[in-house]
Amino acid sequence: RLQSIDISLSTVVHLAQYLPALAGKTFVISVLDGSSLVSSLFAEGHYALTNRTRLLAERGTPEAAMEVTNMISSMIQFNRAQQRDTALSAIYLCGLGEADGALCGMISSALNAPVAPLPDFPEIQADCNGYHLGALLYPTGNLLRKGGGRRG
């Protein structure tokens, strides 16, 4: 029986607030989903902005890497324009496939910022082989209850 429906942005915000390791930090979570890219900026642990775009170039190409870099760069510029004193502590990428193998390094070099796949956090565990939070961000976030714990 269907109990609720949530939008992807709400899921990302809820997940970021759920994880103690992200509390008070300034970071970007970027989700690659097919040819879509959704990037959310969190400033000092609070949601600040989301940008959504469609990638024109094929994933795994230098052109696609440049598109992702430009999107994240706009998030960094927005954070600076808000006259916040905190620089980004991390840029997390989700939804990476085999073709995206060098993407983190390319973006990190271009922006001189730490870029990595979203790590697995000890607060979220799954009883299945091959589970990675960055690959299953939306379903995982939807299974979390506000205030902690899993949904029924």
mmCIF file with all atom_site columns, C-alpha atoms in Angstrom:
data_model
loop_
_atom_site.group_PDB
_atom_site.id
_atom_site.type_symbol
_atom_site.label_atom_id
_atom_site.label_alt_id
_atom_site.label_comp_id
_atom_site.label_asym_id
_atom_site.label_entity_id
_atom_site.label_seq_id
_atom_site.pdbx_PDB_ins_code
_atom_site.Cartn_x
_atom_site.Cartn_y
_atom_site.Cartn_z
_atom_site.occupancy
_atom_site.B_iso_or_equiv
_atom_site.pdbx_formal_charge
_atom_site.auth_seq_id
_atom_site.auth_comp_id
_atom_site.auth_asym_id
_atom_site.auth_atom_id
_atom_site.pdbx_PDB_model_num
ATOM 1   C CA . ARG A 1 1   ? 0.000  0.000  0.000   1.00 0.00 ? 1   ARG A CA 1
ATOM 2   C CA . LEU A 1 2   ? 1.364  3.397  -0.963  1.00 0.00 ? 2   LEU A CA 1
ATOM 3   C CA . GLN A 1 3   ? 1.922  5.531  2.133   1.00 0.00 ? 3   GLN A CA 1
ATOM 4   C CA . SER A 1 4   ? 3.649  8.615  0.771   1.00 0.00 ? 4   SER A CA 1
ATOM 5   C CA . ILE A 1 5   ? 5.256  10.247 -2.223  1.00 0.00 ? 5   ILE A CA 1
ATOM 6   C CA . ASP A 1 6   ? 8.175  12.625 -1.919  1.00 0.00 ? 6   ASP A CA 1
ATOM 7   C CA . ILE A 1 7   ? 10.059 14.757 -4.421  1.00 0.00 ? 7   ILE A CA 1
ATOM 8   C CA . SER A 1 8   ? 13.736 14.167 -5.076  1.00 0.00 ? 8   SER A CA 1
ATOM 9   C CA . LEU A 1 9   ? 14.797 17.527 -3.618  1.00 0.00 ? 9   LEU A CA 1
ATOM 10  C CA . SER A 1 10  ? 13.044 16.813 -0.341  1.00 0.00 ? 10  SER A CA 1
ATOM 11  C CA . THR A 1 11  ? 14.788 13.445 -0.215  1.00 0.00 ? 11  THR A CA 1
ATOM 12  C CA . VAL A 1 12  ? 18.253 14.990 -0.649  1.00 0.00 ? 12  VAL A CA 1
ATOM 13  C CA . VAL A 1 13  ? 17.571 17.678 1.973   1.00 0.00 ? 13  VAL A CA 1
ATOM 14  C CA . HIS A 1 14  ? 16.232 15.131 4.444   1.00 0.00 ? 14  HIS A CA 1
ATOM 15  C CA . LEU A 1 15  ? 19.187 12.803 3.905   1.00 0.00 ? 15  LEU A CA 1
ATOM 16  C CA . ALA A 1 16  ? 21.721 15.632 4.351   1.00 0.00 ? 16  ALA A CA 1
ATOM 17  C CA . GLN A 1 17  ? 20.049 16.658 7.613   1.00 0.00 ? 17  GLN A CA 1
ATOM 18  C CA . TYR A 1 18  ? 19.960 13.039 8.823   1.00 0.00 ? 18  TYR A CA 1
ATOM 19  C CA . LEU A 1 19  ? 23.724 12.491 8.566   1.00 0.00 ? 19  LEU A CA 1
ATOM 20  C CA . PRO A 1 20  ? 25.715 13.898 11.521  1.00 0.00 ? 20  PRO A CA 1
ATOM 21  C CA . ALA A 1 21  ? 28.918 13.974 9.436   1.00 0.00 ? 21  ALA A CA 1
ATOM 22  C CA . LEU A 1 22  ? 27.360 16.686 7.248   1.00 0.00 ? 22  LEU A CA 1
ATOM 23  C CA . ALA A 1 23  ? 26.013 18.846 10.088  1.00 0.00 ? 23  ALA A CA 1
ATOM 24  C CA . GLY A 1 24  ? 27.293 22.409 9.908   1.00 0.00 ? 24  GLY A CA 1
ATOM 25  C CA . LYS A 1 25  ? 29.272 21.768 6.719   1.00 0.00 ? 25  LYS A CA 1
ATOM 26  C CA . THR A 1 26  ? 29.099 23.618 3.405   1.00 0.00 ? 26  THR A CA 1
ATOM 27  C CA . PHE A 1 27  ? 28.916 21.154 0.507   1.00 0.00 ? 27  PHE A CA 1
ATOM 28  C CA . VAL A 1 28  ? 27.291 20.266 -2.796  1.00 0.00 ? 28  VAL A CA 1
ATOM 29  C CA . ILE A 1 29  ? 25.519 17.012 -3.626  1.00 0.00 ? 29  ILE A CA 1
ATOM 30  C CA . SER A 1 30  ? 25.244 16.470 -7.389  1.00 0.00 ? 30  SER A CA 1
ATOM 31  C CA . VAL A 1 31  ? 23.132 13.627 -8.727  1.00 0.00 ? 31  VAL A CA 1
ATOM 32  C CA . LEU A 1 32  ? 23.665 12.313 -12.253 1.00 0.00 ? 32  LEU A CA 1
ATOM 33  C CA . ASP A 1 33  ? 20.583 10.472 -13.485 1.00 0.00 ? 33  ASP A CA 1
ATOM 34  C CA . GLY A 1 34  ? 20.822 9.583  -17.151 1.00 0.00 ? 34  GLY A CA 1
ATOM 35  C CA . SER A 1 35  ? 21.247 12.896 -18.937 1.00 0.00 ? 35  SER A CA 1
ATOM 36  C CA . SER A 1 36  ? 19.958 14.929 -15.972 1.00 0.00 ? 36  SER A CA 1
ATOM 37  C CA . LEU A 1 37  ? 22.119 16.651 -13.392 1.00 0.00 ? 37  LEU A CA 1
ATOM 38  C CA . VAL A 1 38  ? 20.658 17.984 -10.137 1.00 0.00 ? 38  VAL A CA 1
ATOM 39  C CA . SER A 1 39  ? 23.001 19.846 -7.797  1.00 0.00 ? 39  SER A CA 1
ATOM 40  C CA . SER A 1 40  ? 22.071 21.015 -4.305  1.00 0.00 ? 40  SER A CA 1
ATOM 41  C CA . LEU A 1 41  ? 24.102 23.423 -2.190  1.00 0.00 ? 41  LEU A CA 1
ATOM 42  C CA . PHE A 1 42  ? 24.074 23.195 1.592   1.00 0.00 ? 42  PHE A CA 1
ATOM 43  C CA . ALA A 1 43  ? 25.595 26.118 3.492   1.00 0.00 ? 43  ALA A CA 1
ATOM 44  C CA . GLU A 1 44  ? 26.661 25.465 7.067   1.00 0.00 ? 44  GLU A CA 1
ATOM 45  C CA . GLY A 1 45  ? 24.406 22.416 7.110   1.00 0.00 ? 45  GLY A CA 1
ATOM 46  C CA . HIS A 1 46  ? 21.315 24.201 5.767   1.00 0.00 ? 46  HIS A CA 1
ATOM 47  C CA . TYR A 1 47  ? 19.774 23.809 2.332   1.00 0.00 ? 47  TYR A CA 1
ATOM 48  C CA . ALA A 1 48  ? 20.522 26.863 0.169   1.00 0.00 ? 48  ALA A CA 1
ATOM 49  C CA . LEU A 1 49  ? 19.941 26.187 -3.546  1.00 0.00 ? 49  LEU A CA 1
ATOM 50  C CA . THR A 1 50  ? 19.246 23.562 -6.193  1.00 0.00 ? 50  THR A CA 1
ATOM 51  C CA . ASN A 1 51  ? 20.011 23.757 -9.902  1.00 0.00 ? 51  ASN A CA 1
ATOM 52  C CA . ARG A 1 52  ? 18.750 21.252 -12.415 1.00 0.00 ? 52  ARG A CA 1
ATOM 53  C CA . THR A 1 53  ? 20.017 20.851 -15.967 1.00 0.00 ? 53  THR A CA 1
ATOM 54  C CA . ARG A 1 54  ? 20.068 18.403 -18.825 1.00 0.00 ? 54  ARG A CA 1
ATOM 55  C CA . LEU A 1 55  ? 23.484 17.282 -20.031 1.00 0.00 ? 55  LEU A CA 1
ATOM 56  C CA . LEU A 1 56  ? 23.834 17.855 -23.759 1.00 0.00 ? 56  LEU A CA 1
ATOM 57  C CA . ALA A 1 57  ? 27.024 15.852 -24.145 1.00 0.00 ? 57  ALA A CA 1
ATOM 58  C CA . GLU A 1 58  ? 27.240 12.084 -23.747 1.00 0.00 ? 58  GLU A CA 1
ATOM 59  C CA . ARG A 1 59  ? 28.310 11.025 -20.276 1.00 0.00 ? 59  ARG A CA 1
ATOM 60  C CA . GLY A 1 60  ? 31.917 9.901  -20.040 1.00 0.00 ? 60  GLY A CA 1
ATOM 61  C CA . THR A 1 61  ? 33.123 12.528 -22.494 1.00 0.00 ? 61  THR A CA 1
ATOM 62  C CA . PRO A 1 62  ? 35.254 15.592 -21.687 1.00 0.00 ? 62  PRO A CA 1
ATOM 63  C CA . GLU A 1 63  ? 32.333 17.749 -22.838 1.00 0.00 ? 63  GLU A CA 1
ATOM 64  C CA . ALA A 1 64  ? 30.008 16.179 -20.250 1.00 0.00 ? 64  ALA A CA 1
ATOM 65  C CA . ALA A 1 65  ? 32.670 16.643 -17.577 1.00 0.00 ? 65  ALA A CA 1
ATOM 66  C CA . MET A 1 66  ? 32.844 20.333 -18.521 1.00 0.00 ? 66  MET A CA 1
ATOM 67  C CA . GLU A 1 67  ? 29.054 20.661 -18.229 1.00 0.00 ? 67  GLU A CA 1
ATOM 68  C CA . VAL A 1 68  ? 29.099 19.110 -14.741 1.00 0.00 ? 68  VAL A CA 1
ATOM 69  C CA . THR A 1 69  ? 32.054 21.308 -13.762 1.00 0.00 ? 69  THR A CA 1
ATOM 70  C CA . ASN A 1 70  ? 30.248 24.440 -14.945 1.00 0.00 ? 70  ASN A CA 1
ATOM 71  C CA . MET A 1 71  ? 27.132 23.554 -12.934 1.00 0.00 ? 71  MET A CA 1
ATOM 72  C CA . ILE A 1 72  ? 29.113 22.975 -9.755  1.00 0.00 ? 72  ILE A CA 1
ATOM 73  C CA . SER A 1 73  ? 31.125 26.128 -10.396 1.00 0.00 ? 73  SER A CA 1
ATOM 74  C CA . SER A 1 74  ? 27.870 28.119 -10.472 1.00 0.00 ? 74  SER A CA 1
ATOM 75  C CA . MET A 1 75  ? 26.981 26.672 -7.054  1.00 0.00 ? 75  MET A CA 1
ATOM 76  C CA . ILE A 1 76  ? 30.372 27.750 -5.680  1.00 0.00 ? 76  ILE A CA 1
ATOM 77  C CA . GLN A 1 77  ? 29.901 31.239 -7.141  1.00 0.00 ? 77  GLN A CA 1
ATOM 78  C CA . PHE A 1 78  ? 26.431 31.489 -5.590  1.00 0.00 ? 78  PHE A CA 1
ATOM 79  C CA . ASN A 1 79  ? 27.855 30.533 -2.200  1.00 0.00 ? 79  ASN A CA 1
ATOM 80  C CA . ARG A 1 80  ? 30.521 33.252 -2.527  1.00 0.00 ? 80  ARG A CA 1
ATOM 81  C CA . ALA A 1 81  ? 27.965 35.841 -3.698  1.00 0.00 ? 81  ALA A CA 1
ATOM 82  C CA . GLN A 1 82  ? 26.018 35.250 -0.475  1.00 0.00 ? 82  GLN A CA 1
ATOM 83  C CA . GLN A 1 83  ? 29.111 36.537 1.349   1.00 0.00 ? 83  GLN A CA 1
ATOM 84  C CA . ARG A 1 84  ? 29.454 33.410 3.412   1.00 0.00 ? 84  ARG A CA 1
ATOM 85  C CA . ASP A 1 85  ? 32.779 32.930 5.115   1.00 0.00 ? 85  ASP A CA 1
ATOM 86  C CA . THR A 1 86  ? 32.796 29.168 4.628   1.00 0.00 ? 86  THR A CA 1
ATOM 87  C CA . ALA A 1 87  ? 34.259 27.544 1.556   1.00 0.00 ? 87  ALA A CA 1
ATOM 88  C CA . LEU A 1 88  ? 32.934 24.207 0.332   1.00 0.00 ? 88  LEU A CA 1
ATOM 89  C CA . SER A 1 89  ? 34.261 21.347 2.419   1.00 0.00 ? 89  SER A CA 1
ATOM 90  C CA . ALA A 1 90  ? 33.206 18.769 -0.182  1.00 0.00 ? 90  ALA A CA 1
ATOM 91  C CA . ILE A 1 91  ? 31.502 18.156 -3.494  1.00 0.00 ? 91  ILE A CA 1
ATOM 92  C CA . TYR A 1 92  ? 29.761 14.782 -3.577  1.00 0.00 ? 92  TYR A CA 1
ATOM 93  C CA . LEU A 1 93  ? 28.761 13.055 -6.813  1.00 0.00 ? 93  LEU A CA 1
ATOM 94  C CA . CYS A 1 94  ? 25.987 10.460 -6.951  1.00 0.00 ? 94  CYS A CA 1
ATOM 95  C CA . GLY A 1 95  ? 24.779 8.213  -9.747  1.00 0.00 ? 95  GLY A CA 1
ATOM 96  C CA . LEU A 1 96  ? 28.233 7.630  -11.195 1.00 0.00 ? 96  LEU A CA 1
ATOM 97  C CA . GLY A 1 97  ? 28.531 4.910  -13.807 1.00 0.00 ? 97  GLY A CA 1
ATOM 98  C CA . GLU A 1 98  ? 31.468 3.164  -15.420 1.00 0.00 ? 98  GLU A CA 1
ATOM 99  C CA . ALA A 1 99  ? 31.766 5.921  -18.025 1.00 0.00 ? 99  ALA A CA 1
ATOM 100 C CA . ASP A 1 100 ? 32.187 8.523  -15.265 1.00 0.00 ? 100 ASP A CA 1
ATOM 101 C CA . GLY A 1 101 ? 35.353 6.999  -13.799 1.00 0.00 ? 101 GLY A CA 1
ATOM 102 C CA . ALA A 1 102 ? 37.606 10.057 -14.137 1.00 0.00 ? 102 ALA A CA 1
ATOM 103 C CA . LEU A 1 103 ? 34.894 12.647 -13.466 1.00 0.00 ? 103 LEU A CA 1
ATOM 104 C CA . CYS A 1 104 ? 35.758 13.377 -9.821  1.00 0.00 ? 104 CYS A CA 1
ATOM 105 C CA . GLY A 1 105 ? 39.407 14.012 -10.623 1.00 0.00 ? 105 GLY A CA 1
ATOM 106 C CA . MET A 1 106 ? 38.614 16.210 -13.610 1.00 0.00 ? 106 MET A CA 1
ATOM 107 C CA . ILE A 1 107 ? 36.199 18.389 -11.631 1.00 0.00 ? 107 ILE A CA 1
ATOM 108 C CA . SER A 1 108 ? 38.532 18.566 -8.639  1.00 0.00 ? 108 SER A CA 1
ATOM 109 C CA . SER A 1 109 ? 41.408 19.739 -10.849 1.00 0.00 ? 109 SER A CA 1
ATOM 110 C CA . ALA A 1 110 ? 39.269 22.303 -12.662 1.00 0.00 ? 110 ALA A CA 1
ATOM 111 C CA . LEU A 1 111 ? 37.743 23.793 -9.494  1.00 0.00 ? 111 LEU A CA 1
ATOM 112 C CA . ASN A 1 112 ? 40.608 23.190 -7.077  1.00 0.00 ? 112 ASN A CA 1
ATOM 113 C CA . ALA A 1 113 ? 38.088 21.664 -4.677  1.00 0.00 ? 113 ALA A CA 1
ATOM 114 C CA . PRO A 1 114 ? 37.602 18.249 -3.057  1.00 0.00 ? 114 PRO A CA 1
ATOM 115 C CA . VAL A 1 115 ? 35.305 16.092 -5.225  1.00 0.00 ? 115 VAL A CA 1
ATOM 116 C CA . ALA A 1 116 ? 34.396 12.483 -4.437  1.00 0.00 ? 116 ALA A CA 1
ATOM 117 C CA . PRO A 1 117 ? 31.591 9.984  -4.814  1.00 0.00 ? 117 PRO A CA 1
ATOM 118 C CA . LEU A 1 118 ? 29.125 10.276 -1.934  1.00 0.00 ? 118 LEU A CA 1
ATOM 119 C CA . PRO A 1 119 ? 30.570 7.938  0.717   1.00 0.00 ? 119 PRO A CA 1
ATOM 120 C CA . ASP A 1 120 ? 28.656 5.365  2.681   1.00 0.00 ? 120 ASP A CA 1
ATOM 121 C CA . PHE A 1 121 ? 27.942 6.576  6.214   1.00 0.00 ? 121 PHE A CA 1
ATOM 122 C CA . PRO A 1 122 ? 27.790 4.279  9.265   1.00 0.00 ? 122 PRO A CA 1
ATOM 123 C CA . GLU A 1 123 ? 24.309 5.616  10.159  1.00 0.00 ? 123 GLU A CA 1
ATOM 124 C CA . ILE A 1 124 ? 22.909 4.020  6.999   1.00 0.00 ? 124 ILE A CA 1
ATOM 125 C CA . GLN A 1 125 ? 23.427 0.313  6.483   1.00 0.00 ? 125 GLN A CA 1
ATOM 126 C CA . ALA A 1 126 ? 21.824 -2.148 4.096   1.00 0.00 ? 126 ALA A CA 1
ATOM 127 C CA . ASP A 1 127 ? 21.740 -5.925 4.212   1.00 0.00 ? 127 ASP A CA 1
ATOM 128 C CA . CYS A 1 128 ? 22.629 -6.397 0.564   1.00 0.00 ? 128 CYS A CA 1
ATOM 129 C CA . ASN A 1 129 ? 25.870 -6.830 -1.331  1.00 0.00 ? 129 ASN A CA 1
ATOM 130 C CA . GLY A 1 130 ? 26.983 -3.943 -3.468  1.00 0.00 ? 130 GLY A CA 1
ATOM 131 C CA . TYR A 1 131 ? 24.924 -1.244 -1.703  1.00 0.00 ? 131 TYR A CA 1
ATOM 132 C CA . HIS A 1 132 ? 26.323 2.260  -2.081  1.00 0.00 ? 132 HIS A CA 1
ATOM 133 C CA . LEU A 1 133 ? 24.495 5.353  -0.892  1.00 0.00 ? 133 LEU A CA 1
ATOM 134 C CA . GLY A 1 134 ? 25.612 7.372  -3.918  1.00 0.00 ? 134 GLY A CA 1
ATOM 135 C CA . ALA A 1 135 ? 23.987 4.879  -6.282  1.00 0.00 ? 135 ALA A CA 1
ATOM 136 C CA . LEU A 1 136 ? 20.722 4.653  -4.315  1.00 0.00 ? 136 LEU A CA 1
ATOM 137 C CA . LEU A 1 137 ? 20.408 8.149  -2.870  1.00 0.00 ? 137 LEU A CA 1
ATOM 138 C CA . TYR A 1 138 ? 16.715 8.732  -3.624  1.00 0.00 ? 138 TYR A CA 1
ATOM 139 C CA . PRO A 1 139 ? 15.345 5.389  -2.429  1.00 0.00 ? 139 PRO A CA 1
ATOM 140 C CA . THR A 1 140 ? 17.537 5.487  0.691   1.00 0.00 ? 140 THR A CA 1
ATOM 141 C CA . GLY A 1 141 ? 16.495 9.013  1.600   1.00 0.00 ? 141 GLY A CA 1
ATOM 142 C CA . ASN A 1 142 ? 12.843 8.095  1.174   1.00 0.00 ? 142 ASN A CA 1
ATOM 143 C CA . LEU A 1 143 ? 13.211 5.255  3.680   1.00 0.00 ? 143 LEU A CA 1
ATOM 144 C CA . LEU A 1 144 ? 14.333 7.626  6.440   1.00 0.00 ? 144 LEU A CA 1
ATOM 145 C CA . ARG A 1 145 ? 11.849 9.152  8.860   1.00 0.00 ? 145 ARG A CA 1
ATOM 146 C CA . LYS A 1 146 ? 12.049 12.695 10.060  1.00 0.00 ? 146 LYS A CA 1
ATOM 147 C CA . GLY A 1 147 ? 13.631 12.590 13.482  1.00 0.00 ? 147 GLY A CA 1
ATOM 148 C CA . GLY A 1 148 ? 15.648 9.449  12.634  1.00 0.00 ? 148 GLY A CA 1
ATOM 149 C CA . GLY A 1 149 ? 14.893 5.819  12.038  1.00 0.00 ? 149 GLY A CA 1
ATOM 150 C CA . ARG A 1 150 ? 13.366 3.994  9.092   1.00 0.00 ? 150 ARG A CA 1
ATOM 151 C CA . ARG A 1 151 ? 9.879  4.270  7.713   1.00 0.00 ? 151 ARG A CA 1
ATOM 152 C CA . GLY A 1 152 ? 7.584  1.395  8.562   1.00 0.00 ? 152 GLY A CA 1
#
